[in-house]
Coordinates of C-alpha atoms and ligand atoms in Angstrom, one line a residue:
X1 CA -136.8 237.5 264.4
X2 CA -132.9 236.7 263.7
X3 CA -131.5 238.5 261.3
X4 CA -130.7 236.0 258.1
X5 CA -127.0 237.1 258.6
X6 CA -128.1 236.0 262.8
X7 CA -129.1 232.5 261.7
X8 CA -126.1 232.3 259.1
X9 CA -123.8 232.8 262.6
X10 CA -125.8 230.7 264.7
X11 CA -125.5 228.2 261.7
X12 CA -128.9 227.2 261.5
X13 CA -128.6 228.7 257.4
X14 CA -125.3 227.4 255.3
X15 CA -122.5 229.6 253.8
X16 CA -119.4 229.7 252.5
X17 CA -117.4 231.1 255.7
X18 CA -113.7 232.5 254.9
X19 CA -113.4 234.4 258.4
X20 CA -114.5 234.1 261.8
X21 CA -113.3 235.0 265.4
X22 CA -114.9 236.2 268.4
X23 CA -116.7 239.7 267.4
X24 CA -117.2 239.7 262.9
X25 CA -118.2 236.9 260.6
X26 CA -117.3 236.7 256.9
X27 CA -118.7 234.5 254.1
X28 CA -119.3 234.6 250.3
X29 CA -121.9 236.6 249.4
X30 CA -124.8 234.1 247.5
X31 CA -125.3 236.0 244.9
X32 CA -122.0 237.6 243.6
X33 CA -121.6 241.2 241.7
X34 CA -118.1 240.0 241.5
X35 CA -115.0 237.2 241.0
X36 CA -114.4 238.1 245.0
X37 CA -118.1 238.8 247.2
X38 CA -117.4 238.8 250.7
X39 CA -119.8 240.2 253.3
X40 CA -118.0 241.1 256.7
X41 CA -120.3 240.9 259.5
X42 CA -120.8 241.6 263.3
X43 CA -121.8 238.8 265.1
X44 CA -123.8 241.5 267.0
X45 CA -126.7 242.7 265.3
X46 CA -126.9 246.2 264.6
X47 CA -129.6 246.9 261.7
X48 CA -127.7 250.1 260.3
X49 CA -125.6 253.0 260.7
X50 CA -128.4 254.8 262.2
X51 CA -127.9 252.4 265.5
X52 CA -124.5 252.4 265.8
X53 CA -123.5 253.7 269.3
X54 CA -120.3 254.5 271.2
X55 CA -120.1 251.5 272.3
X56 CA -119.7 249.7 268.3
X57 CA -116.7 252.2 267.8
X58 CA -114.2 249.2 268.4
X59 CA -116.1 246.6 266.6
X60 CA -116.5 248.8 263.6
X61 CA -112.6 249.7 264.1
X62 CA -112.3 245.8 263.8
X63 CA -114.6 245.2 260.7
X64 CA -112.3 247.0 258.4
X65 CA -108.8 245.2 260.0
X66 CA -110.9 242.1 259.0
X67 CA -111.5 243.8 255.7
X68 CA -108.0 244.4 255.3
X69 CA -107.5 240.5 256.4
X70 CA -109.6 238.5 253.9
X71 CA -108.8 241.2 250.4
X72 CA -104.8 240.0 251.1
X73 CA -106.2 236.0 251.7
X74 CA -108.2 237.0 248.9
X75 CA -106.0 238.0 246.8
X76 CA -107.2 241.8 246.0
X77 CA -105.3 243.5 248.2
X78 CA -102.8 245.0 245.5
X79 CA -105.5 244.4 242.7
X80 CA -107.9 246.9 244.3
X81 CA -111.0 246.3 245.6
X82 CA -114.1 248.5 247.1
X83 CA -116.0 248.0 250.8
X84 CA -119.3 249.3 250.5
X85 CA -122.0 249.5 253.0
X86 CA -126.2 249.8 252.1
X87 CA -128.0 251.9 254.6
X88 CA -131.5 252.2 254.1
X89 CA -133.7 252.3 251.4
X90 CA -132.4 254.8 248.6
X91 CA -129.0 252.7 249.1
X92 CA -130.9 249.6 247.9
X93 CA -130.1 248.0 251.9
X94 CA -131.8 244.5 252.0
X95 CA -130.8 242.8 255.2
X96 CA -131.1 245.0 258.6
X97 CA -128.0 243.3 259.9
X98 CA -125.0 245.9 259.3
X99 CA -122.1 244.0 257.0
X100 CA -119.6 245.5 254.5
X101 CA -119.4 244.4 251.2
X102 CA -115.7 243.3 250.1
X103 CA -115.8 243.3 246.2
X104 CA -113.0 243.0 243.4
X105 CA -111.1 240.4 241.3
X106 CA -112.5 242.7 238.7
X107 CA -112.7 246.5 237.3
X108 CA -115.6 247.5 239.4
X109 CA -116.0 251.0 237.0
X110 CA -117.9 254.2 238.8
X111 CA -118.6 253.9 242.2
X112 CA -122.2 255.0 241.5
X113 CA -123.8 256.0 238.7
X114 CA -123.8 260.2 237.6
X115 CA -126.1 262.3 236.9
X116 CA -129.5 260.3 238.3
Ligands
5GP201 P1 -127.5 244.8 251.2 O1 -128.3 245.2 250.0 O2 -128.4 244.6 252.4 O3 -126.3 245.7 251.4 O4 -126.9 243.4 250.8 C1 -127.3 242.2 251.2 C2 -126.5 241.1 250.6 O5 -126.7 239.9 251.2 C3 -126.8 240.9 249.1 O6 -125.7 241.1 248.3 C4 -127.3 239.4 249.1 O7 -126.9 238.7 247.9 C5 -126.7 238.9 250.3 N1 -127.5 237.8 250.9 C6 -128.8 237.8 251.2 N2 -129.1 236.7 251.8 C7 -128.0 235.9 251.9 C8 -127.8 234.6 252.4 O8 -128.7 233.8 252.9 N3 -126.5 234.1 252.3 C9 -125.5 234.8 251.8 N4 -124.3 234.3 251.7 N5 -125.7 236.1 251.3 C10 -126.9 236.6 251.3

């Protein structure tokens, strides 16, 4: 079974795309936890950072150049802004297909909440 983020690429399911080239896709993220939402995704579909190989180290490399990309086209880059990346369950991960999160436009606060 694709991946939703798969099916987003092949376009066979809609989305708001602000990046794309060769290797990483990059669209709004449907439900926002801010003013800016942007998931950055390889188009090849690794389900987490427990399958990353060797062989991802250059596409991974090129995730956060594309990160860098979209917050100035965004407009966070001198705001501020926070990647994130869900792995697994205690990290709340709900689609298997690794993607960073781009998030600002906003105070984000604490990165994660102490003392739980
Ligand atoms: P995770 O918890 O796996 O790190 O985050 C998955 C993210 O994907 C969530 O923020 C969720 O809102 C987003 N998402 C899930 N399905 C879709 C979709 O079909 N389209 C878009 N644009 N975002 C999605």
């Amino acid at each position: 079974m694709p991946s939703v983020f798969t099916r987003i690429i092949q376009r066979e399911l809609p989305a708001a795309i602000v990046f794309e080239d060769e290797r990483v896709i990059a669209f709004k993220d449907i439900n926002p936890a801010a003013p800016v939402h942007i998931l950055i995704v390889p188009k090849k579909e690794i389900a987490s950072i427990n399958d990353v190989t060797q062989a991802d180290e250059a596409l991974l490399g090129h995730m956060f150049i594309v990160a860098g990309q979209v917050a100035r086209e965004q407009g966070v880059a001198e705001s501020g802004y926070r990647l994130l990346l869900n792995n697994g369950r205690d990290a709340g991960q709900e689609v298997f297909h690794l993607h960073l999160h781009l998030i600002g436009g906003r105070r984000l606060g604490p990165m994660v909440l102490r003392g739980g």
